[in-house]
Amino acid sequence: MSDHTEADPTPYAEVEEVLCDEFAGVHSATTVTRCVEAAHYGALEVTGYAHPSLVERIARKHLHVLALVASERG
């Protein structure tokens, strides 16, 4: 038995990877992770479930809004 344990990937690791690639140069990985987490909790609260595709769509909208706000600040 090994004392080394690897952290289980989150169920949204692939979503985070896709969004990090999509928003590279716009948002940090930390921001993407926070948006994915917020989308997860929002989906659970509103619909009672958080399928990865739903979480991805919500997080993408969050990231677009954040980019818009940042661009308006100049």
Short mmCIF file of N, CA, C and O in Angstrom, two decimals:
data_model
loop_
_atom_site.label_atom_id
_atom_site.label_comp_id
_atom_site.label_asym_id
_atom_site.label_seq_id
_atom_site.Cartn_x
_atom_site.Cartn_y
_atom_site.Cartn_z
N MET A 1 0.84 -1.18 0.00
CA MET A 1 0.00 0.00 0.00
C MET A 1 0.87 1.24 0.00
O MET A 1 1.83 1.34 0.74
N SER A 2 0.53 2.18 -0.81
CA SER A 2 1.31 3.40 -0.95
C SER A 2 0.74 4.51 -0.10
O SER A 2 -0.47 4.67 0.02
N ASP A 3 1.65 5.31 0.50
CA ASP A 3 1.21 6.46 1.28
C ASP A 3 0.89 7.63 0.37
O ASP A 3 0.29 8.61 0.80
N HIS A 4 1.32 7.57 -0.88
CA HIS A 4 1.11 8.65 -1.83
C HIS A 4 -0.30 8.54 -2.41
O HIS A 4 -0.68 7.52 -2.96
N THR A 5 -1.07 9.58 -2.24
CA THR A 5 -2.39 9.60 -2.85
C THR A 5 -2.50 10.80 -3.76
O THR A 5 -2.03 11.89 -3.42
N GLU A 6 -3.08 10.58 -4.90
CA GLU A 6 -3.28 11.67 -5.84
C GLU A 6 -4.68 12.22 -5.65
O GLU A 6 -5.62 11.48 -5.40
N ALA A 7 -4.81 13.52 -5.77
CA ALA A 7 -6.12 14.14 -5.65
C ALA A 7 -7.00 13.70 -6.81
O ALA A 7 -6.54 13.61 -7.94
N ASP A 8 -8.23 13.40 -6.51
CA ASP A 8 -9.17 13.05 -7.56
C ASP A 8 -9.44 14.30 -8.39
O ASP A 8 -9.64 15.38 -7.84
N PRO A 9 -9.47 14.14 -9.70
CA PRO A 9 -9.80 15.31 -10.51
C PRO A 9 -11.25 15.71 -10.26
O PRO A 9 -12.09 14.86 -9.99
N THR A 10 -11.52 16.98 -10.34
CA THR A 10 -12.89 17.43 -10.14
C THR A 10 -13.72 16.94 -11.31
O THR A 10 -13.18 16.70 -12.40
N PRO A 11 -15.02 16.82 -11.13
CA PRO A 11 -15.84 16.39 -12.25
C PRO A 11 -15.86 17.41 -13.39
O PRO A 11 -16.30 17.13 -14.49
N TYR A 12 -15.34 18.59 -13.09
CA TYR A 12 -15.33 19.66 -14.09
C TYR A 12 -13.93 19.99 -14.59
O TYR A 12 -13.72 21.04 -15.19
N ALA A 13 -12.98 19.09 -14.38
CA ALA A 13 -11.60 19.34 -14.82
C ALA A 13 -11.54 19.57 -16.33
O ALA A 13 -10.83 20.47 -16.79
N GLU A 14 -12.29 18.79 -17.08
CA GLU A 14 -12.29 18.96 -18.54
C GLU A 14 -12.92 20.30 -18.93
O GLU A 14 -12.44 20.98 -19.84
N VAL A 15 -13.97 20.69 -18.23
CA VAL A 15 -14.62 21.99 -18.48
C VAL A 15 -13.62 23.11 -18.22
O VAL A 15 -13.48 24.03 -19.02
N GLU A 16 -12.91 23.02 -17.10
CA GLU A 16 -11.91 24.04 -16.77
C GLU A 16 -10.83 24.11 -17.83
O GLU A 16 -10.40 25.19 -18.23
N GLU A 17 -10.38 22.94 -18.30
CA GLU A 17 -9.33 22.91 -19.32
C GLU A 17 -9.80 23.59 -20.61
O GLU A 17 -9.08 24.40 -21.19
N VAL A 18 -11.01 23.27 -21.04
CA VAL A 18 -11.56 23.87 -22.26
C VAL A 18 -11.66 25.38 -22.11
O VAL A 18 -11.26 26.14 -22.99
N LEU A 19 -12.18 25.83 -20.97
CA LEU A 19 -12.37 27.27 -20.77
C LEU A 19 -11.04 28.00 -20.56
O LEU A 19 -10.90 29.14 -21.00
N CYS A 20 -10.08 27.35 -19.93
CA CYS A 20 -8.75 27.96 -19.79
C CYS A 20 -8.13 28.18 -21.17
O CYS A 20 -7.54 29.24 -21.42
N ASP A 21 -8.28 27.21 -22.06
CA ASP A 21 -7.76 27.36 -23.42
C ASP A 21 -8.50 28.46 -24.16
O ASP A 21 -7.89 29.29 -24.83
N GLU A 22 -9.82 28.46 -24.02
CA GLU A 22 -10.64 29.44 -24.73
C GLU A 22 -10.37 30.87 -24.27
O GLU A 22 -10.38 31.79 -25.07
N PHE A 23 -10.12 31.04 -22.98
CA PHE A 23 -9.93 32.38 -22.43
C PHE A 23 -8.47 32.69 -22.08
O PHE A 23 -8.20 33.60 -21.31
N ALA A 24 -7.56 31.93 -22.66
CA ALA A 24 -6.13 32.18 -22.43
C ALA A 24 -5.81 33.61 -22.84
O ALA A 24 -6.26 34.08 -23.88
N GLY A 25 -5.06 34.30 -22.04
CA GLY A 25 -4.72 35.69 -22.34
C GLY A 25 -5.78 36.67 -21.91
O GLY A 25 -5.56 37.88 -21.95
N VAL A 26 -6.94 36.17 -21.50
CA VAL A 26 -8.02 37.03 -21.04
C VAL A 26 -8.22 36.86 -19.53
O VAL A 26 -8.31 37.83 -18.79
N HIS A 27 -8.29 35.61 -19.09
CA HIS A 27 -8.52 35.29 -17.68
C HIS A 27 -7.49 34.28 -17.20
O HIS A 27 -7.10 33.39 -17.95
N SER A 28 -7.13 34.39 -15.94
CA SER A 28 -6.21 33.43 -15.33
C SER A 28 -6.95 32.12 -15.07
O SER A 28 -8.18 32.08 -15.03
N ALA A 29 -6.19 31.06 -14.85
CA ALA A 29 -6.77 29.76 -14.52
C ALA A 29 -7.57 29.84 -13.23
O ALA A 29 -8.61 29.19 -13.08
N THR A 30 -7.12 30.67 -12.30
CA THR A 30 -7.83 30.85 -11.03
C THR A 30 -9.22 31.44 -11.27
O THR A 30 -10.20 31.00 -10.67
N THR A 31 -9.30 32.42 -12.15
CA THR A 31 -10.59 33.03 -12.46
C THR A 31 -11.51 32.02 -13.12
O THR A 31 -12.70 31.94 -12.81
N VAL A 32 -10.98 31.22 -14.03
CA VAL A 32 -11.77 30.20 -14.70
C VAL A 32 -12.30 29.20 -13.66
O VAL A 32 -13.50 28.87 -13.66
N THR A 33 -11.45 28.76 -12.76
CA THR A 33 -11.87 27.81 -11.73
C THR A 33 -12.98 28.40 -10.87
O THR A 33 -13.97 27.72 -10.57
N ARG A 34 -12.83 29.66 -10.47
CA ARG A 34 -13.86 30.30 -9.65
C ARG A 34 -15.19 30.38 -10.40
O ARG A 34 -16.26 30.18 -9.82
N CYS A 35 -15.14 30.68 -11.69
CA CYS A 35 -16.37 30.76 -12.48
C CYS A 35 -17.02 29.38 -12.63
O CYS A 35 -18.25 29.26 -12.57
N VAL A 36 -16.23 28.36 -12.80
CA VAL A 36 -16.75 27.00 -12.90
C VAL A 36 -17.40 26.60 -11.57
O VAL A 36 -18.50 26.04 -11.55
N GLU A 37 -16.75 26.92 -10.47
CA GLU A 37 -17.32 26.60 -9.16
C GLU A 37 -18.62 27.35 -8.93
O GLU A 37 -19.61 26.78 -8.45
N ALA A 38 -18.65 28.63 -9.29
CA ALA A 38 -19.87 29.43 -9.13
C ALA A 38 -20.98 28.87 -10.02
O ALA A 38 -22.14 28.79 -9.60
N ALA A 39 -20.64 28.48 -11.23
CA ALA A 39 -21.62 27.91 -12.14
C ALA A 39 -22.17 26.60 -11.60
O ALA A 39 -23.38 26.33 -11.69
N HIS A 40 -21.31 25.80 -11.02
CA HIS A 40 -21.72 24.53 -10.41
C HIS A 40 -22.76 24.77 -9.32
O HIS A 40 -23.84 24.18 -9.34
N TYR A 41 -22.45 25.66 -8.40
CA TYR A 41 -23.37 25.92 -7.29
C TYR A 41 -24.65 26.60 -7.78
O TYR A 41 -25.74 26.31 -7.29
N GLY A 42 -24.53 27.49 -8.74
CA GLY A 42 -25.72 28.13 -9.29
C GLY A 42 -26.64 27.14 -9.97
O GLY A 42 -27.87 27.19 -9.80
N ALA A 43 -26.07 26.23 -10.74
CA ALA A 43 -26.88 25.22 -11.42
C ALA A 43 -27.58 24.32 -10.41
O ALA A 43 -28.77 24.01 -10.56
N LEU A 44 -26.87 23.93 -9.37
CA LEU A 44 -27.49 23.09 -8.33
C LEU A 44 -28.65 23.82 -7.67
O LEU A 44 -29.71 23.23 -7.43
N GLU A 45 -28.45 25.08 -7.37
CA GLU A 45 -29.47 25.85 -6.68
C GLU A 45 -30.71 26.05 -7.55
O GLU A 45 -31.84 25.97 -7.07
N VAL A 46 -30.51 26.31 -8.83
CA VAL A 46 -31.64 26.63 -9.71
C VAL A 46 -32.32 25.38 -10.25
O VAL A 46 -33.54 25.30 -10.30
N THR A 47 -31.54 24.41 -10.68
CA THR A 47 -32.12 23.24 -11.36
C THR A 47 -32.07 21.96 -10.53
O THR A 47 -32.74 21.00 -10.87
N GLY A 48 -31.25 21.94 -9.50
CA GLY A 48 -31.12 20.73 -8.69
C GLY A 48 -30.08 19.75 -9.20
O GLY A 48 -29.84 18.72 -8.59
N TYR A 49 -29.47 20.05 -10.32
CA TYR A 49 -28.39 19.20 -10.84
C TYR A 49 -27.37 20.10 -11.53
O TYR A 49 -27.66 21.26 -11.83
N ALA A 50 -26.20 19.55 -11.77
CA ALA A 50 -25.14 20.36 -12.39
C ALA A 50 -24.37 19.50 -13.39
O ALA A 50 -23.24 19.11 -13.14
N HIS A 51 -25.01 19.20 -14.50
CA HIS A 51 -24.35 18.44 -15.56
C HIS A 51 -23.18 19.27 -16.10
O HIS A 51 -23.30 20.49 -16.24
N PRO A 52 -22.06 18.64 -16.41
CA PRO A 52 -20.91 19.40 -16.90
C PRO A 52 -21.20 20.33 -18.07
O PRO A 52 -20.66 21.43 -18.13
N SER A 53 -22.06 19.94 -18.99
CA SER A 53 -22.34 20.83 -20.13
C SER A 53 -23.08 22.08 -19.68
O SER A 53 -22.84 23.18 -20.20
N LEU A 54 -23.96 21.95 -18.71
CA LEU A 54 -24.67 23.12 -18.16
C LEU A 54 -23.69 24.03 -17.42
O LEU A 54 -23.70 25.24 -17.61
N VAL A 55 -22.84 23.43 -16.61
CA VAL A 55 -21.84 24.20 -15.87
C VAL A 55 -20.92 24.93 -16.85
O VAL A 55 -20.60 26.10 -16.65
N GLU A 56 -20.53 24.28 -17.93
CA GLU A 56 -19.66 24.91 -18.92
C GLU A 56 -20.35 26.12 -19.56
O GLU A 56 -19.74 27.18 -19.70
N ARG A 57 -21.61 25.98 -19.92
CA ARG A 57 -22.32 27.10 -20.55
C ARG A 57 -22.45 28.29 -19.60
O ARG A 57 -22.25 29.44 -20.00
N ILE A 58 -22.79 28.01 -18.34
CA ILE A 58 -22.93 29.09 -17.35
C ILE A 58 -21.59 29.76 -17.10
O ILE A 58 -21.49 30.99 -17.10
N ALA A 59 -20.54 28.96 -16.90
CA ALA A 59 -19.21 29.52 -16.62
C ALA A 59 -18.72 30.35 -17.81
O ALA A 59 -18.12 31.41 -17.62
N ARG A 60 -18.97 29.90 -19.02
CA ARG A 60 -18.56 30.64 -20.21
C ARG A 60 -19.23 32.02 -20.23
O ARG A 60 -18.61 33.02 -20.54
N LYS A 61 -20.51 32.07 -19.87
CA LYS A 61 -21.21 33.36 -19.82
C LYS A 61 -20.60 34.26 -18.75
O LYS A 61 -20.41 35.46 -18.98
N HIS A 62 -20.29 33.70 -17.59
CA HIS A 62 -19.61 34.47 -16.53
C HIS A 62 -18.31 35.07 -17.07
O HIS A 62 -18.03 36.25 -16.85
N LEU A 63 -17.53 34.25 -17.74
CA LEU A 63 -16.23 34.69 -18.24
C LEU A 63 -16.37 35.76 -19.32
O LEU A 63 -15.58 36.70 -19.36
N HIS A 64 -17.38 35.63 -20.17
CA HIS A 64 -17.62 36.67 -21.18
C HIS A 64 -17.98 38.00 -20.51
O HIS A 64 -17.50 39.06 -20.92
N VAL A 65 -18.83 37.94 -19.50
CA VAL A 65 -19.23 39.17 -18.78
C VAL A 65 -18.02 39.80 -18.11
O VAL A 65 -17.82 41.02 -18.18
N LEU A 66 -17.21 38.99 -17.45
CA LEU A 66 -16.00 39.53 -16.80
C LEU A 66 -15.06 40.17 -17.82
O LEU A 66 -14.47 41.22 -17.55
N ALA A 67 -14.93 39.57 -18.98
CA ALA A 67 -14.07 40.14 -20.03
C ALA A 67 -14.63 41.47 -20.52
O ALA A 67 -13.88 42.43 -20.74
N LEU A 68 -15.94 41.54 -20.66
CA LEU A 68 -16.59 42.78 -21.09
C LEU A 68 -16.36 43.90 -20.07
O LEU A 68 -16.00 45.02 -20.44
N VAL A 69 -16.55 43.58 -18.81
CA VAL A 69 -16.34 44.57 -17.75
C VAL A 69 -14.89 45.05 -17.74
O VAL A 69 -14.62 46.24 -17.65
N ALA A 70 -13.96 44.11 -17.88
CA ALA A 70 -12.53 44.48 -17.90
C ALA A 70 -12.21 45.37 -19.08
O ALA A 70 -11.44 46.33 -18.95
N SER A 71 -12.80 45.09 -20.24
CA SER A 71 -12.51 45.90 -21.43
C SER A 71 -13.10 47.31 -21.29
O SER A 71 -12.54 48.27 -21.80
N GLU A 72 -14.22 47.42 -20.61
CA GLU A 72 -14.85 48.73 -20.41
C GLU A 72 -14.06 49.60 -19.42
O GLU A 72 -14.11 50.82 -19.50
N ARG A 73 -13.36 48.95 -18.50
CA ARG A 73 -12.54 49.68 -17.54
C ARG A 73 -11.28 50.23 -18.20
O ARG A 73 -10.69 51.15 -17.70
N GLY A 74 -10.90 49.59 -19.27
CA GLY A 74 -9.76 50.04 -20.07
C GLY A 74 -8.49 49.73 -19.47
O GLY A 74 -7.46 50.08 -19.42
#
